[in-house]
Amino acid sequence: MTIDDLEAVYEIECASFPHTSWNIESFLRELTANQFAYYFVIEKEGSVVGYCGMWLVIDQSQITTIAVSSEEQGQGYGHQLMQHAKAYAGKSAGILSLEVSVDNDRAMKLYEKEGFLYGGIRKDYYGQGKDAHVMWVKLDE
Ligand SMILES: CC(C)(COP(=O)(O)OP(=O)(O)OC[C@H]1O[C@@H](n2cnc3c(N)ncnc32)[C@H](O)[C@@H]1OP(=O)(O)O)[C@@H](O)C(=O)NCCC(=O)NCCS
């Protein structure tokens, strides 16, 4: 992901997470000021159709966000983003983890397919009583 991608990323972000979307400045900070952050996009015919971000701190890695534009979902872009995330994180980390809302069945299906296991519940992670599953996958298998 580069600064030039941010407009397209922000559009997908707002459509994907209407109540909790990050603003452009948050993405900009991740790209320019967070040495632990790694963000990448996936394109179709030169246009951004999805993105994923992670933090990599020594041997720990965590997905911070992943989304595919609503028109392009169900075509394998989420799978490709996740494959790249696992390969990149696997160069230095042994485990990749993430949080997912307990009612986000579509995302959980994707993560299960990618080998993620359920590691517990974070109560009220998203506020207003909305809990998150913690999921994790071992990267060296
Ligand atoms: C979760 C998300 C990134 C998946 O991206 P995607 O490009 O649609 O995923 P893929 O096409 O690679 O599908 C991977 C798997 O996800 C599941 N999936 C995809 N579309 C689905 C749908 N419409 N209904 C149910 N499961 C679905 C399936 O298990 C699928 O595997 P399969 O096609 O072999 O059965 C996408 O739905 C999205 O952006 N959602 C909104 C943002 C979001 O919730 N992000 C996750 C925050 S934790």
XYZ file of N, CA, C and O and ligand atoms in Angstrom:
612
model
N 0.864 -1.181 0.000
C 0.000 0.000 0.000
C 0.899 1.230 0.000
O 1.858 1.299 0.775
N 0.561 2.165 -0.887
C 1.292 3.444 -0.905
C 0.294 4.572 -0.647
O -0.928 4.351 -0.654
N 0.832 5.761 -0.490
C -0.030 6.918 -0.221
C -1.022 7.099 -1.376
O -2.178 7.478 -1.152
N -0.597 6.796 -2.592
C -1.494 6.931 -3.750
C -2.703 5.996 -3.678
O -3.701 6.221 -4.356
N -2.602 4.916 -2.897
C -3.715 3.948 -2.785
C -4.776 4.397 -1.784
O -5.861 3.799 -1.721
N -4.468 5.428 -0.973
C -5.288 5.676 0.220
C -6.732 6.058 -0.078
O -7.637 5.695 0.662
N -6.949 6.773 -1.181
C -8.322 7.157 -1.500
C -9.178 5.903 -1.755
O -10.282 5.764 -1.235
N -8.642 4.981 -2.557
C -9.377 3.744 -2.876
C -9.527 2.880 -1.629
O -10.590 2.284 -1.390
N -8.481 2.818 -0.816
C -8.530 2.023 0.421
C -9.602 2.587 1.351
O -10.409 1.845 1.923
N -9.625 3.908 1.468
C -10.583 4.553 2.380
C -12.022 4.286 1.935
O -12.906 4.077 2.771
N -12.258 4.269 0.633
C -13.604 3.988 0.126
C -14.050 2.578 0.543
O -15.167 2.364 1.014
N -13.152 1.599 0.376
C -13.476 0.212 0.767
C -13.650 0.136 2.284
O -14.558 -0.528 2.789
N -12.781 0.846 3.013
C -12.834 0.843 4.482
C -14.202 1.331 4.984
O -14.823 0.699 5.837
N -14.679 2.444 4.431
C -15.956 3.025 4.896
C -17.119 2.093 4.585
O -18.043 1.949 5.393
N -17.076 1.446 3.406
C -18.158 0.530 3.043
C -18.097 -0.735 3.897
O -19.136 -1.317 4.231
N -16.889 -1.156 4.273
C -16.723 -2.425 5.003
C -16.998 -2.281 6.491
O -17.506 -3.208 7.126
N -16.604 -1.146 7.048
C -16.723 -0.950 8.506
C -17.419 0.390 8.777
O -16.798 1.333 9.278
N -18.714 0.498 8.446
C -19.381 1.802 8.511
C -19.343 2.447 9.902
O -19.323 3.663 10.002
N -19.321 1.631 10.962
C -19.370 2.224 12.309
C -17.993 2.385 12.942
O -17.853 3.095 13.932
N -17.006 1.696 12.381
C -15.687 1.710 13.040
C -14.566 2.030 12.052
O -13.418 1.686 12.304
N -14.894 2.681 10.939
C -13.860 2.846 9.908
C -12.730 3.764 10.386
O -12.959 4.726 11.112
N -11.526 3.435 9.968
C -10.370 4.298 10.211
C -10.466 5.479 9.253
O -11.004 5.341 8.149
N -9.890 6.630 9.644
C -9.817 7.730 8.700
C -8.502 7.640 7.904
O -7.631 6.820 8.214
N -8.399 8.495 6.885
C -7.213 8.431 6.017
C -5.947 8.683 6.823
O -4.904 8.065 6.600
N -6.034 9.576 7.812
C -4.846 9.914 8.628
C -4.344 8.681 9.373
O -3.130 8.512 9.537
N -5.263 7.823 9.805
C -4.827 6.606 10.520
C -4.014 5.713 9.585
O -2.959 5.183 9.968
N -4.511 5.541 8.341
C -3.743 4.740 7.382
C -2.398 5.412 7.075
O -1.363 4.742 6.999
N -2.439 6.743 6.914
C -1.215 7.474 6.591
C -0.168 7.288 7.694
O 1.009 7.045 7.422
N -0.632 7.352 8.950
C 0.279 7.158 10.082
C 0.879 5.763 10.051
O 2.073 5.572 10.297
N 0.047 4.770 9.728
C 0.555 3.398 9.656
C 1.636 3.280 8.576
O 2.654 2.608 8.773
N 1.409 3.952 7.432
C 2.370 3.840 6.317
C 3.662 4.607 6.580
O 4.724 4.211 6.108
N 3.561 5.729 7.305
C 4.721 6.619 7.380
C 5.400 6.648 8.744
O 6.573 7.018 8.826
N 4.680 6.290 9.827
C 5.257 6.512 11.153
C 5.297 5.276 12.042
O 5.788 5.354 13.162
N 4.770 4.156 11.574
C 4.772 2.956 12.409
C 5.745 1.939 11.814
O 5.441 1.285 10.821
N 6.882 1.841 12.442
C 7.933 0.959 11.893
C 7.541 -0.517 11.965
O 8.159 -1.355 11.310
N 6.527 -0.845 12.765
C 6.114 -2.244 12.892
C 4.996 -2.616 11.927
O 4.567 -3.765 11.878
N 4.495 -1.619 11.164
C 3.330 -1.856 10.318
C 3.736 -2.288 8.912
O 4.731 -1.807 8.362
N 2.941 -3.195 8.332
C 3.120 -3.606 6.939
C 1.735 -3.704 6.314
O 0.888 -4.460 6.790
N 1.484 -2.905 5.285
C 0.168 -2.842 4.639
C 0.323 -3.129 3.157
O 1.269 -2.649 2.524
N -0.602 -3.884 2.587
C -0.516 -4.191 1.164
C -1.921 -4.223 0.553
O -2.917 -4.401 1.259
N -1.964 -4.008 -0.759
C -3.251 -3.997 -1.469
C -3.242 -5.107 -2.514
O -2.184 -5.630 -2.882
N -4.453 -5.446 -2.980
C -4.570 -6.342 -4.128
C -5.354 -5.576 -5.190
O -6.312 -4.858 -4.864
N -4.886 -5.696 -6.442
C -5.491 -4.915 -7.526
C -6.104 -5.823 -8.575
O -5.645 -6.948 -8.787
N -7.148 -5.292 -9.224
C -7.731 -5.939 -10.390
C -7.685 -4.893 -11.506
O -8.241 -3.799 -11.330
N -7.051 -5.230 -12.586
C -6.898 -4.312 -13.716
C -6.444 -2.930 -13.258
O -6.984 -1.901 -13.659
N -5.472 -2.900 -12.360
C -4.871 -1.635 -11.938
C -5.635 -0.884 -10.853
O -5.168 0.156 -10.390
N -6.785 -1.397 -10.425
C -7.542 -0.713 -9.368
C -7.513 -1.546 -8.085
O -7.619 -2.774 -8.138
N -7.435 -0.844 -6.959
C -7.400 -1.535 -5.660
C -8.765 -2.159 -5.383
O -9.790 -1.478 -5.436
N -8.781 -3.470 -5.108
C -10.045 -4.137 -4.763
C -10.016 -4.697 -3.332
O -11.038 -5.165 -2.836
N -8.853 -4.622 -2.683
C -8.778 -5.107 -1.312
C -7.455 -4.725 -0.683
O -6.509 -4.305 -1.375
N -7.389 -4.871 0.643
C -6.152 -4.522 1.341
C -6.076 -5.295 2.648
O -7.092 -5.829 3.135
N -4.896 -5.311 3.193
C -4.668 -6.007 4.463
C -3.518 -5.318 5.170
O -2.611 -4.789 4.515
N -3.589 -5.280 6.483
C -2.500 -4.694 7.249
C -2.117 -5.587 8.404
O -2.929 -6.386 8.885
N -0.871 -5.467 8.820
C -0.434 -6.241 9.991
C 0.650 -5.495 10.748
O 1.271 -4.579 10.214
N 0.800 -5.885 11.992
C 1.929 -5.411 12.786
C 2.839 -6.612 13.025
O 2.377 -7.699 13.365
N 4.101 -6.346 12.838
C 5.116 -7.388 13.030
C 6.126 -6.874 14.046
O 6.884 -5.944 13.740
N 6.109 -7.432 15.248
C 7.030 -6.990 16.284
C 7.880 -8.193 16.690
O 7.387 -9.117 17.347
N 9.126 -8.158 16.254
C 10.074 -9.255 16.465
C 9.441 -10.556 15.986
O 9.269 -10.735 14.794
N 9.003 -11.439 16.897
C 8.448 -12.710 16.430
C 6.936 -12.793 16.598
O 6.353 -13.872 16.530
N 6.293 -11.629 16.817
C 4.830 -11.602 16.980
C 4.214 -10.902 15.775
O 4.703 -9.849 15.366
N 3.138 -11.433 15.234
C 2.474 -10.739 14.130
C 0.969 -10.779 14.332
O 0.416 -11.751 14.860
N 0.345 -9.683 13.909
C -1.093 -9.518 14.152
C -1.724 -8.786 12.973
O -1.210 -7.752 12.545
N -2.813 -9.366 12.458
C -3.558 -8.678 11.400
C -4.317 -7.510 12.042
O -5.017 -7.704 13.041
N -4.187 -6.314 11.479
C -4.920 -5.164 12.007
C -6.194 -4.914 11.214
O -7.168 -4.404 11.758
N -6.179 -5.244 9.929
C -7.360 -5.020 9.106
C -7.269 -5.832 7.826
O -6.161 -6.121 7.347
N -8.437 -6.196 7.304
C -8.492 -6.842 5.979
C -9.883 -6.568 5.412
O -10.882 -6.670 6.133
N -9.929 -6.192 4.152
C -11.231 -5.965 3.513
C -11.095 -6.074 2.006
O -10.044 -5.772 1.429
N -12.186 -6.507 1.402
C -12.293 -6.596 -0.063
C -13.555 -5.811 -0.440
O -14.565 -5.889 0.271
N -13.494 -5.063 -1.521
C -14.643 -4.241 -1.907
C -15.864 -5.133 -2.090
O -15.750 -6.275 -2.565
N -17.038 -4.634 -1.727
C -18.227 -5.501 -1.690
C -18.507 -6.113 -3.064
O -18.954 -7.254 -3.158
N -18.217 -5.380 -4.144
C -18.495 -5.902 -5.499
C -17.569 -7.066 -5.862
O -17.875 -7.846 -6.765
N -16.433 -7.160 -5.217
C -15.422 -8.157 -5.608
C -15.288 -9.296 -4.604
O -14.389 -10.128 -4.729
N -16.166 -9.337 -3.606
C -16.050 -10.408 -2.601
C -16.452 -11.758 -3.191
O -17.165 -11.820 -4.189
N -15.961 -12.814 -2.569
C -16.322 -14.167 -2.985
C -15.582 -14.647 -4.224
O -15.964 -15.637 -4.843
N -14.507 -13.947 -4.598
C -13.751 -14.338 -5.800
C -12.308 -14.727 -5.478
O -11.478 -14.831 -6.369
N -12.026 -14.881 -4.199
C -10.700 -15.355 -3.824
C -9.705 -14.267 -3.449
O -8.566 -14.567 -3.103
N -10.119 -13.000 -3.481
C -9.164 -11.937 -3.119
C -8.798 -12.002 -1.636
O -7.645 -11.800 -1.267
N -9.792 -12.288 -0.787
C -9.510 -12.409 0.645
C -8.496 -13.518 0.901
O -7.559 -13.349 1.689
N -8.686 -14.633 0.208
C -7.755 -15.766 0.327
C -6.337 -15.343 -0.094
O -5.359 -15.627 0.600
N -6.244 -14.630 -1.217
C -4.913 -14.201 -1.697
C -4.253 -13.238 -0.723
O -3.044 -13.328 -0.475
N -5.039 -12.308 -0.173
C -4.479 -11.370 0.817
C -3.954 -12.137 2.022
O -2.865 -11.875 2.535
N -4.736 -13.120 2.478
C -4.350 -13.882 3.656
C -3.110 -14.748 3.386
O -2.244 -14.872 4.241
N -3.048 -15.318 2.188
C -1.864 -16.118 1.831
C -0.604 -15.252 1.884
O 0.436 -15.667 2.391
N -0.708 -14.043 1.342
C 0.451 -13.144 1.345
C 0.808 -12.748 2.781
O 1.985 -12.718 3.149
N -0.221 -12.455 3.591
C 0.025 -12.061 4.989
C 0.764 -13.169 5.726
O 1.741 -12.929 6.441
N 0.312 -14.406 5.524
C 0.942 -15.527 6.239
C 2.383 -15.729 5.769
O 3.277 -15.969 6.576
N 2.590 -15.604 4.451
C 3.947 -15.802 3.915
C 4.882 -14.703 4.421
O 6.019 -14.973 4.836
N 4.403 -13.477 4.437
C 5.250 -12.362 4.871
C 5.559 -12.473 6.368
O 6.707 -12.374 6.785
N 4.510 -12.700 7.160
C 4.703 -12.783 8.607
C 5.595 -13.968 8.962
O 6.409 -13.900 9.890
N 5.455 -15.049 8.192
C 6.184 -16.281 8.476
C 7.694 -16.155 8.332
O 8.444 -17.000 8.823
N 8.154 -15.080 7.693
C 9.608 -14.889 7.581
C 10.229 -14.625 8.939
O 11.400 -14.911 9.160
N 9.453 -14.001 9.860
C 10.046 -13.712 11.161
C 9.197 -14.162 12.350
O 9.729 -14.334 13.444
N 7.895 -14.358 12.125
C 7.021 -14.698 13.257
C 6.595 -16.158 13.188
O 6.523 -16.746 12.112
N 6.282 -16.723 14.357
C 5.833 -18.117 14.403
C 4.325 -18.228 14.422
O 3.757 -19.261 14.078
N 3.672 -17.139 14.847
C 2.210 -17.149 14.983
C 1.649 -15.847 14.420
O 2.244 -14.781 14.605
N 0.522 -15.963 13.723
C -0.209 -14.783 13.245
C -1.571 -14.806 13.939
O -2.245 -15.838 13.949
N -1.961 -13.674 14.528
C -3.245 -13.649 15.230
C -4.094 -12.490 14.725
O -3.618 -11.600 14.009
N -5.356 -12.518 15.114
C -6.279 -11.441 14.728
C -7.494 -11.478 15.642
O -7.720 -12.458 16.360
N -8.257 -10.402 15.610
C -9.551 -10.376 16.284
C -10.630 -10.262 15.227
O -10.453 -9.563 14.233
N -11.750 -10.937 15.453
C -12.872 -10.858 14.518
C -14.166 -10.820 15.329
O -14.299 -11.545 16.322
N -15.067 -9.967 14.903
C -16.342 -9.835 15.606
C -17.061 -11.189 15.626
O -17.093 -11.892 14.606
N -17.654 -11.538 16.751
C -18.281 -12.861 16.895
C -19.421 -13.072 15.897
O -19.822 -14.211 15.647
N -19.954 -11.980 15.304
C -21.046 -12.157 14.332
C -20.572 -12.026 12.875
O -21.393 -11.987 11.960
N -19.268 -11.984 12.642
C -18.762 -11.841 11.266
C -18.474 -13.227 10.671
O -17.330 -13.667 10.537
N -19.564 -13.921 10.319
C -19.440 -15.311 9.867
C -18.572 -15.438 8.617
O -17.809 -16.392 8.468
N -18.720 -14.486 7.692
C -17.979 -14.559 6.430
C -16.469 -14.515 6.691
O -15.713 -15.326 6.163
N -16.047 -13.576 7.537
C -14.615 -13.459 7.836
C -14.128 -14.709 8.589
O -13.059 -15.248 8.279
N -14.931 -15.194 9.537
C -14.495 -16.377 10.300
C -14.328 -17.579 9.383
O -13.397 -18.368 9.550
N -15.225 -17.711 8.388
C -15.113 -18.808 7.408
C -13.784 -18.721 6.677
O -13.088 -19.720 6.484
N -13.444 -17.493 6.244
C -12.158 -17.305 5.549
C -11.004 -17.713 6.471
O -10.127 -18.484 6.071
N -11.016 -17.232 7.718
C -9.900 -17.512 8.616
C -9.800 -19.013 8.924
O -8.700 -19.559 8.984
N -10.958 -19.654 9.104
C -10.930 -21.104 9.359
C -10.281 -21.819 8.180
O -9.460 -22.721 8.352
N -10.655 -21.396 6.960
C -10.066 -22.020 5.761
C -8.562 -21.830 5.692
O -7.845 -22.633 5.108
N -8.093 -20.698 6.247
C -6.655 -20.409 6.228
C -5.940 -21.066 7.405
O -4.756 -20.829 7.624
N -6.664 -21.847 8.185
C -6.023 -22.629 9.248
C -6.047 -21.982 10.619
O -5.428 -22.487 11.560
N -6.737 -20.842 10.736
C -6.784 -20.166 12.037
C -7.645 -20.969 13.015
O -8.665 -21.551 12.644
N -7.214 -20.961 14.276
C -7.937 -21.627 15.359
C -8.481 -20.577 16.318
O -7.949 -19.459 16.379
N -9.519 -20.947 17.060
C -10.104 -20.016 18.017
C -9.297 -20.030 19.313
O -9.018 -21.084 19.869
N -8.920 -18.825 19.786
C -8.059 -18.766 20.968
C -8.722 -18.147 22.178
O -8.104 -18.042 23.230
N -9.958 -17.695 22.046
C -10.634 -17.087 23.191
C -11.485 -15.911 22.760
O -11.522 -15.568 21.588
N -12.133 -15.330 23.743
C -13.050 -14.213 23.469
C -12.514 -12.952 24.146
O -12.080 -13.014 25.295
N -12.511 -11.830 23.426
C -12.232 -10.542 24.070
C -13.572 -9.837 24.251
O -14.195 -9.399 23.297
N -13.991 -9.758 25.519
C -15.293 -9.169 25.867
C -15.301 -7.686 25.518
O -14.349 -6.960 25.816
N -16.374 -7.250 24.879
C -16.622 -5.824 24.586
C -15.476 -5.188 23.779
O -15.199 -4.005 23.911
N -14.828 -5.969 22.943
C -13.663 -5.490 22.182
C -14.037 -4.307 21.279
O -13.258 -3.380 21.087
N -15.239 -4.368 20.711
C -15.663 -3.307 19.783
C -16.575 -2.287 20.461
O -17.126 -1.424 19.795
N -16.745 -2.385 21.796
C -17.636 -1.473 22.506
C -19.090 -1.913 22.350
O -19.398 -2.832 21.592
N -19.955 -1.276 23.100
C -21.406 -1.546 23.071
C -21.714 -3.037 23.185
O -22.624 -3.551 22.521
N -20.885 -3.717 23.972
C -21.133 -5.127 24.272
C -20.738 -6.094 23.175
O -21.008 -7.290 23.281
N -20.089 -5.605 22.114
C -19.743 -6.486 20.998
C -18.393 -7.170 21.253
O -17.369 -6.500 21.423
N -18.436 -8.493 21.291
C -17.233 -9.275 21.613
C -16.473 -9.674 20.349
O -17.027 -9.686 19.253
N -15.201 -10.022 20.554
C -14.370 -10.508 19.444
C -13.821 -11.893 19.776
O -13.500 -12.177 20.936
N -13.737 -12.729 18.749
C -12.951 -13.952 18.863
C -11.504 -13.595 18.585
O -11.219 -12.839 17.643
N -10.585 -14.151 19.379
C -9.178 -14.101 19.024
C -8.909 -15.366 18.214
O -9.320 -16.450 18.620
N -8.274 -15.213 17.048
C -7.938 -16.393 16.236
C -6.448 -16.356 15.928
O -5.851 -15.278 15.837
N -5.864 -17.531 15.775
C -4.425 -17.573 15.538
C -4.065 -18.768 14.662
O -4.784 -19.766 14.625
N -2.964 -18.613 13.957
C -2.471 -19.725 13.145
C -0.955 -19.838 13.331
O -0.264 -18.823 13.438
N -0.480 -21.061 13.407
C 0.957 -21.316 13.480
C 1.502 -21.209 12.065
O 0.910 -21.751 11.129
N 2.619 -20.506 11.900
C 3.078 -20.197 10.543
C 4.117 -21.170 9.994
O 4.393 -21.163 8.813
N 4.677 -21.989 10.851
C 5.754 -22.840 10.352
C 5.270 -24.247 10.036
O 6.047 -25.191 10.025
N 3.954 -24.403 9.789
C 3.460 -25.759 9.486
C 3.073 -25.873 8.033
O 2.722 -24.871 7.409
C -13.850 -11.212 4.944
C -13.478 -10.791 3.529
C -12.144 -10.045 3.570
C -13.347 -12.062 2.643
O -12.890 -11.639 1.371
P -13.357 -12.403 0.024
O -12.543 -11.856 -1.086
O -14.832 -12.329 -0.102
O -12.935 -13.890 0.388
P -12.670 -15.085 -0.649
O -13.417 -14.823 -1.917
O -11.208 -15.296 -0.734
O -13.351 -16.265 0.101
C -12.644 -16.977 1.080
C -13.636 -17.743 1.915
O -14.441 -16.810 2.655
C -15.759 -17.324 2.763
N -16.683 -16.456 2.025
C -16.432 -15.598 1.004
N -17.562 -15.005 0.573
C -18.548 -15.513 1.352
C -19.939 -15.293 1.418
N -20.560 -14.462 0.564
N -20.654 -15.934 2.369
C -20.049 -16.786 3.219
N -18.715 -17.048 3.205
C -17.993 -16.421 2.275
C -15.759 -18.687 2.125
O -15.417 -19.649 3.075
C -14.644 -18.560 1.124
O -14.064 -19.744 0.727
P -14.742 -20.602 -0.476
O -15.101 -19.635 -1.572
O -13.655 -21.562 -0.871
O -15.936 -21.258 0.152
C -14.599 -9.913 2.902
O -15.828 -10.579 3.042
C -14.726 -8.526 3.495
O -14.025 -7.590 3.091
N -15.642 -8.346 4.465
C -15.892 -7.017 5.030
C -14.748 -6.573 5.912
C -14.497 -7.550 7.041
O -15.421 -8.036 7.678
N -13.195 -7.824 7.278
C -12.783 -8.734 8.335
C -12.625 -8.007 9.620
S -12.060 -9.094 10.909
